[in-house]
Amino acid sequence: NGRYFAVGSFNMLRLCDKTGWSHSRDAPEVGSVSAISWTADSTQLAAGSGSGSVLFGQLVHREISCGHLEVRQEEPHSLTVLNVTDDSREDLQFKDRVTEMSLSATNLVVITSTQACIYSTTNWNTPHIVELRGTVSLILQCSRHFLMVDTINGLQVLNYDGRVVSQPKFAAMRPDALSTLNVAYAPDLIAVIGHADAKVVLLLDPLTGRQLGTVQHTIEIEQVALSQRADLSRRRLVLVDKNRDLYLTPVQGAQELYKLHIMVDSVAWNVENDALAAVADGQLLVWFYPEVVYMDRELLPSTLSKQAADWGKTAEIVEFRDTRVHVRRSDGATVSTSISPYPSILESFCSSAEWEPALRLCRYVKSPELWACLAAMAVAGKELHTAEVAYAAIEQVDKLLYMCHIKELPTIEAREAELLLFRRRMPEAIQVLVQGGWVYRAIKMCIRLFQFEKAYELARTHQQHIDTVIFHRQKYLLAHGVEETIPKLATAAQQLGMLQEDQIRAKVDAEKARERERGGATTQ
């Protein structure tokens, strides 16, 4: 499965991790080791020596942990489950040797050479048992079901009762090449780096097995990871490419790749919230709210925590849960470090629309990082008052004034559109206004952004305010002292002839009056 490799030399056999550090070293008196071969399940090896001896080895002393539970394999046919909170211990015996295991907060999945045993962490006596035909090389768990890869069926999604939910397939799939680096798993999505083209990430539905879409990159991708807590519309994918650059993208809608960092060794999402951790250039980086990229990307540096330490060049994030990050250094030692607990508390408040407790928390902590997170979360939740307070706290005066401007708009559609524009989603903002019947405001938005061609197309499509567009275009050209360079606008200006400013102002005032009647506020 690519996690280990064995090295043989004169009177020596060494088991190493994929990053190079040693798990164990034996010194058999057999002369030079000349050949080594692994079994298909990656748990046993055979080595031949120059003296004619054949050595057999079995992987033992493997450990996995999750929260307060720790599972150890001391013998090939048994596991020990330790609960560190009450020092309780459970011994699990199997008729065949254990080849693979995976532990989550709710379930333990154990693979033997012939069976898959699915335990609940609240009951170790009666596991669900699934008979296996192939050799299992990978297990990934989420809250509702788990993914398993074997040599016969390839990708399989099973629920925790042992029932097969789906068997996703894709072109040129090679089960032996699937690993934790090129497969990412969430409750409603599977992301796999394409085997035919490593520049493509395939997005699969775990419940039906069908392909939902793809994410295209310009160079080969080496690692993918999916956020765990949101629904599919807010699910985010991060990928690390061949240059070790880290990118963030949504899995639905316009899949814009946004570069977060460079020289990234390892990356992992928090299991309990939407925080993202990465080891890059000898530092542990934690983005408390990566969604800020799609709300106000200028706040991204303010929501980033950096911890410098001697992690080594090939450090790997083992687990990121709650406020603890476990990192395996290049020498094999696992180091645990803590991050601030306040961003996750703030996220829980904002996700349940408890804005007053969120404000009280930020005022108590007095952290610019926390205020920046709150500003982005408030924009995401369309909570303008909270966003206004947060931007004031971090002294972002221009954005504070813009939030005040949005609050004074008379209609829901206008406020929605201005927030979308603030988030750099202009096409959606215009669509909201047009669908709401506010064509003039959509045209005026394009004019404010100096997109006169787009404004003219809107006016011509809806056969209104063409003269308004030409009027503002002529004012723009006059202010800059230049001639018209857009043929369609020049033609329209000739057809309209001399424009009457008072007539245009009257039409605009009529539109504003209509907005006031609908919204009951003063139009800006």
Coordinates of N, CA and C in Angstrom, one line a residue, residues 107-236:
N107 N -16.9 4.3 15.2 CA -16.8 2.9 14.7 C -15.3 2.5 14.5
L108 N -15.1 1.2 14.7 CA -13.8 0.6 14.4 C -14.0 -0.4 13.3
V109 N -13.3 -0.3 12.2 CA -13.4 -1.3 11.1 C -12.1 -2.1 11.1
V110 N -12.2 -3.4 11.2 CA -11.0 -4.2 11.2 C -11.1 -5.2 10.0
I111 N -10.0 -5.3 9.3 CA -10.0 -6.1 8.1 C -9.0 -7.3 8.4
T112 N -9.5 -8.5 8.2 CA -8.6 -9.7 8.3 C -8.5 -10.2 6.9
S113 N -7.8 -11.4 6.8 CA -7.6 -11.9 5.4 C -8.8 -12.4 4.8
T114 N -9.9 -12.6 5.5 CA -11.1 -13.2 4.9 C -12.4 -12.3 5.3
Q115 N -12.3 -11.5 6.3 CA -13.5 -10.8 6.8 C -13.3 -9.3 7.0
A116 N -14.4 -8.5 7.0 CA -14.4 -7.2 7.6 C -15.3 -7.1 8.8
C117 N -14.7 -6.7 9.9 CA -15.5 -6.7 11.2 C -15.7 -5.2 11.5
I118 N -17.0 -4.9 11.7 CA -17.4 -3.5 11.9 C -17.9 -3.3 13.3
Y119 N -17.2 -2.7 14.2 CA -17.5 -2.5 15.6 C -18.1 -1.1 15.9
S120 N -19.1 -1.0 16.8 CA -19.5 0.3 17.3 C -18.6 0.5 18.5
T121 N -18.2 1.8 18.7 CA -17.3 2.1 19.9 C -18.1 2.0 21.2
T122 N -19.4 1.8 21.1 CA -20.2 1.7 22.4 C -20.5 0.2 22.7
N123 N -20.1 -0.7 21.7 CA -20.4 -2.1 21.9 C -19.3 -2.9 21.2
W124 N -18.4 -3.6 22.0 CA -17.3 -4.3 21.3 C -17.6 -5.8 21.2
N125 N -18.9 -6.2 21.6 CA -19.2 -7.6 21.6 C -19.8 -8.2 20.3
T126 N -20.5 -7.4 19.6 CA -21.3 -8.0 18.5 C -21.0 -7.1 17.2
P127 N -19.9 -7.4 16.5 CA -19.6 -6.7 15.3 C -20.4 -7.2 14.1
H128 N -20.6 -6.3 13.1 CA -21.2 -6.7 11.9 C -20.0 -7.3 11.0
I129 N -20.2 -8.4 10.4 CA -19.2 -9.1 9.7 C -19.5 -9.2 8.2
V130 N -18.6 -8.8 7.4 CA -18.7 -8.9 5.9 C -17.6 -9.8 5.4
E131 N -18.0 -10.8 4.6 CA -17.1 -11.7 4.0 C -16.4 -11.0 2.8
L132 N -15.1 -11.2 2.7 CA -14.3 -10.6 1.7 C -13.7 -11.6 0.7
R133 N -13.6 -11.1 -0.5 CA -13.0 -12.0 -1.6 C -11.6 -11.4 -1.9
G134 N -11.4 -10.1 -1.9 CA -10.2 -9.5 -2.3 C -9.4 -9.0 -1.2
T135 N -8.2 -8.5 -1.4 CA -7.3 -8.0 -0.4 C -7.6 -6.5 -0.3
V136 N -7.9 -6.0 0.9 CA -8.2 -4.6 1.2 C -6.9 -3.8 1.4
S137 N -6.8 -2.7 0.7 CA -5.6 -1.9 0.9 C -5.9 -0.5 1.5
L138 N -7.2 -0.1 1.6 CA -7.5 1.3 2.0 C -8.9 1.3 2.7
I139 N -9.0 2.0 3.8 CA -10.3 2.3 4.5 C -10.3 3.7 4.8
L140 N -11.4 4.4 4.5 CA -11.6 5.8 4.9 C -13.0 5.9 5.5
Q141 N -13.2 6.5 6.6 CA -14.5 6.6 7.3 C -15.0 8.0 7.3
C142 N -16.3 8.1 7.3 CA -17.0 9.4 7.6 C -18.2 9.0 8.6
S143 N -19.0 10.0 8.9 CA -20.0 9.8 9.9 C -21.1 8.8 9.5
R144 N -21.4 8.6 8.2 CA -22.6 7.8 7.9 C -22.2 6.5 7.3
H145 N -21.0 6.4 6.6 CA -20.6 5.2 5.9 C -19.1 5.2 5.8
F146 N -18.5 4.2 5.2 CA -17.1 4.1 5.0 C -16.7 3.6 3.6
L147 N -15.6 4.0 3.2 CA -15.1 3.6 1.9 C -14.0 2.5 2.0
M148 N -14.1 1.5 1.2 CA -13.1 0.4 1.2 C -12.6 0.1 -0.2
V149 N -11.3 -0.2 -0.3 CA -10.7 -0.5 -1.6 C -10.1 -1.9 -1.5
D150 N -10.6 -2.8 -2.4 CA -9.9 -4.1 -2.5 C -9.6 -4.5 -3.9
T151 N -8.9 -5.6 -4.1 CA -8.4 -6.0 -5.4 C -9.4 -6.5 -6.3
I152 N -10.6 -7.0 -5.8 CA -11.6 -7.6 -6.6 C -12.7 -6.6 -7.0
N153 N -13.2 -5.9 -6.1 CA -14.3 -4.9 -6.3 C -13.9 -3.5 -6.5
G154 N -12.7 -3.2 -6.3 CA -12.2 -1.8 -6.4 C -12.8 -0.9 -5.3
L155 N -13.3 0.2 -5.7 CA -13.9 1.1 -4.7 C -15.3 0.6 -4.2
Q156 N -15.5 0.6 -2.9 CA -16.8 0.2 -2.4 C -17.2 1.2 -1.3
V157 N -18.5 1.5 -1.2 CA -19.0 2.3 -0.1 C -20.0 1.4 0.7
L158 N -19.7 1.2 2.0 CA -20.6 0.4 2.8 C -21.1 1.2 4.0
N159 N -22.3 0.9 4.5 CA -22.7 1.5 5.7 C -22.2 0.7 6.9
Y160 N -22.4 1.2 8.1 CA -21.8 0.5 9.3 C -22.6 -0.7 9.7
D161 N -23.6 -1.1 8.9 CA -24.3 -2.4 9.1 C -23.7 -3.5 8.2
G162 N -22.7 -3.1 7.4 CA -22.1 -4.0 6.5 C -22.7 -4.1 5.1
R163 N -23.7 -3.3 4.8 CA -24.4 -3.4 3.5 C -23.7 -2.5 2.5
V164 N -23.5 -3.0 1.3 CA -22.8 -2.3 0.2 C -23.8 -1.2 -0.3
V165 N -23.4 0.1 -0.2 CA -24.2 1.2 -0.7 C -24.0 1.5 -2.2
S166 N -22.7 1.4 -2.6 CA -22.4 1.7 -4.0 C -21.0 1.2 -4.3
Q167 N -20.7 1.0 -5.6 CA -19.4 0.7 -6.1 C -19.0 1.6 -7.2
P168 N -18.5 2.8 -6.8 CA -18.1 3.8 -7.8 C -17.1 3.3 -8.8
K169 N -17.2 3.6 -10.1 CA -16.3 3.3 -11.1 C -15.9 4.5 -11.9
F170 N -14.7 4.5 -12.4 CA -14.3 5.6 -13.4 C -13.2 5.0 -14.3
A171 N -13.0 5.7 -15.4 CA -12.1 5.2 -16.5 C -10.7 5.0 -16.0
A172 N -10.1 3.9 -16.4 CA -8.7 3.6 -16.1 C -8.5 3.4 -14.6
M173 N -9.5 3.0 -13.8 CA -9.3 2.9 -12.4 C -8.4 1.7 -12.1
R174 N -7.4 1.9 -11.2 CA -6.5 0.9 -10.7 C -6.6 0.9 -9.2
P175 N -7.3 -0.1 -8.6 CA -7.4 -0.2 -7.2 C -6.1 -0.2 -6.4
D176 N -5.1 -0.8 -7.0 CA -3.8 -0.9 -6.3 C -3.1 0.5 -6.1
A177 N -3.5 1.5 -7.0 CA -2.9 2.8 -6.9 C -3.7 3.8 -6.0
L178 N -4.8 3.4 -5.4 CA -5.6 4.3 -4.6 C -5.0 4.3 -3.2
S179 N -4.8 5.5 -2.6 CA -4.2 5.7 -1.3 C -4.9 6.9 -0.6
T180 N -4.4 7.1 0.6 CA -5.0 8.3 1.4 C -4.6 9.6 0.7
L181 N -3.6 9.6 -0.1 CA -3.1 10.9 -0.8 C -4.0 11.2 -2.0
N182 N -4.4 10.2 -2.8 CA -5.1 10.5 -4.0 C -6.6 10.2 -3.9
V183 N -7.1 9.9 -2.7 CA -8.6 9.7 -2.5 C -9.0 10.5 -1.3
A184 N -10.0 11.3 -1.4 CA -10.6 12.1 -0.3 C -12.1 11.7 -0.1
Y185 N -12.5 11.7 1.1 CA -13.9 11.1 1.4 C -14.6 12.0 2.3
A186 N -15.9 12.3 2.0 CA -16.8 13.0 2.8 C -18.2 12.4 2.8
P187 N -19.1 12.7 3.7 CA -20.4 12.0 3.7 C -21.2 12.1 2.4
D188 N -21.0 13.1 1.6 CA -21.7 13.2 0.3 C -20.9 13.3 -0.9
L189 N -19.6 13.0 -0.8 CA -18.7 13.2 -2.0 C -17.4 12.3 -1.8
I190 N -17.0 11.8 -3.0 CA -15.7 11.1 -3.1 C -14.9 11.9 -4.1
A191 N -13.6 12.3 -3.8 CA -12.7 12.9 -4.7 C -11.5 12.0 -5.0
V192 N -11.3 11.8 -6.3 CA -10.2 10.9 -6.6 C -9.4 11.5 -7.7
I193 N -8.1 11.5 -7.6 CA -7.2 12.0 -8.7 C -7.3 11.0 -9.8
G194 N -7.5 11.5 -11.0 CA -7.7 10.6 -12.2 C -6.5 9.8 -12.5
H195 N -6.7 8.5 -12.8 CA -5.5 7.6 -13.2 C -5.1 7.8 -14.6
A196 N -6.1 8.2 -15.5 CA -5.7 8.4 -16.9 C -5.1 9.8 -17.0
D197 N -5.5 10.8 -16.2 CA -5.0 12.1 -16.3 C -4.8 12.7 -14.9
A198 N -3.6 12.8 -14.4 CA -3.4 13.3 -13.0 C -3.7 14.7 -12.8
K199 N -4.0 15.5 -13.9 CA -4.4 16.9 -13.7 C -5.9 17.1 -13.4
V200 N -6.6 16.0 -13.3 CA -8.1 16.0 -13.1 C -8.4 15.3 -11.8
V201 N -9.3 15.9 -11.0 CA -9.9 15.3 -9.8 C -11.3 14.9 -10.2
L202 N -11.7 13.7 -10.0 CA -13.0 13.2 -10.3 C -13.9 13.3 -9.0
L203 N -15.1 13.8 -9.2 CA -16.0 13.9 -8.0 C -17.1 12.9 -8.2
L204 N -17.2 12.0 -7.2 CA -18.2 10.9 -7.3 C -19.2 11.0 -6.2
D205 N -20.4 10.5 -6.4 CA -21.4 10.4 -5.4 C -21.3 9.1 -4.7
P206 N -21.1 9.1 -3.3 CA -20.9 7.8 -2.6 C -22.2 7.0 -2.5
L207 N -23.4 7.6 -2.7 CA -24.6 6.9 -2.5 C -25.0 6.2 -3.8
T208 N -24.7 6.8 -4.9 CA -25.1 6.2 -6.2 C -23.9 5.7 -7.0
G209 N -22.7 6.2 -6.7 CA -21.5 5.8 -7.5 C -21.3 6.5 -8.8
R210 N -22.3 7.4 -9.2 CA -22.1 8.1 -10.4 C -21.2 9.3 -10.3
Q211 N -20.6 9.7 -11.4 CA -19.7 10.9 -11.4 C -20.5 12.2 -11.4
L212 N -20.2 13.1 -10.5 CA -20.9 14.4 -10.4 C -20.2 15.5 -11.2
G213 N -18.9 15.4 -11.4 CA -18.2 16.4 -12.1 C -16.7 16.2 -11.9
T214 N -15.9 17.2 -12.4 CA -14.5 17.1 -12.3 C -13.9 18.5 -11.9
V215 N -12.7 18.5 -11.4 CA -11.9 19.7 -11.1 C -10.7 19.6 -12.0
Q216 N -10.5 20.6 -12.8 CA -9.3 20.6 -13.7 C -8.2 21.5 -13.2
H217 N -7.0 21.0 -13.3 CA -5.8 21.8 -12.9 C -4.9 21.8 -14.1
T218 N -3.8 22.6 -14.0 CA -2.9 22.7 -15.1 C -1.7 21.8 -15.1
I219 N -1.4 21.3 -13.9 CA -0.3 20.4 -13.7 C -0.8 19.2 -12.9
E220 N 0.1 18.2 -12.7 CA -0.3 17.0 -12.0 C -0.6 17.2 -10.6
I221 N -1.6 16.6 -10.0 CA -2.1 16.7 -8.6 C -1.5 15.5 -7.8
E222 N -1.0 15.8 -6.6 CA -0.5 14.7 -5.8 C -1.3 14.4 -4.6
Q223 N -2.1 15.3 -4.1 CA -2.9 15.1 -2.9 C -4.2 15.9 -2.9
V224 N -5.2 15.3 -2.4 CA -6.5 15.9 -2.3 C -7.1 15.7 -0.9
A225 N -7.9 16.6 -0.4 CA -8.6 16.5 0.9 C -9.9 17.3 0.8
L226 N -11.0 16.7 1.4 CA -12.3 17.3 1.5 C -12.7 17.8 2.9
S227 N -13.3 18.9 2.9 CA -13.8 19.4 4.2 C -14.9 18.4 4.7
Q228 N -15.1 18.3 6.0 CA -16.0 17.3 6.5 C -17.3 17.8 7.1
R229 N -17.4 19.0 7.5 CA -18.6 19.4 8.3 C -19.7 20.0 7.5
A230 N -19.5 20.7 6.4 CA -20.5 21.4 5.6 C -21.3 20.4 4.8
D231 N -22.4 21.0 4.2 CA -23.2 20.2 3.2 C -22.5 20.3 1.8
L232 N -23.1 19.7 0.8 CA -22.4 19.6 -0.5 C -22.2 21.0 -1.1
S233 N -23.2 21.9 -0.9 CA -23.1 23.2 -1.5 C -22.0 24.0 -0.9
R234 N -21.6 23.7 0.3 CA -20.5 24.4 1.0 C -19.2 23.5 1.2
R235 N -19.3 22.4 0.5 CA -18.1 21.5 0.6 C -16.9 22.1 -0.2
R236 N -15.7 22.0 0.4 CA -14.5 22.6 -0.2 C -13.5 21.5 -0.4

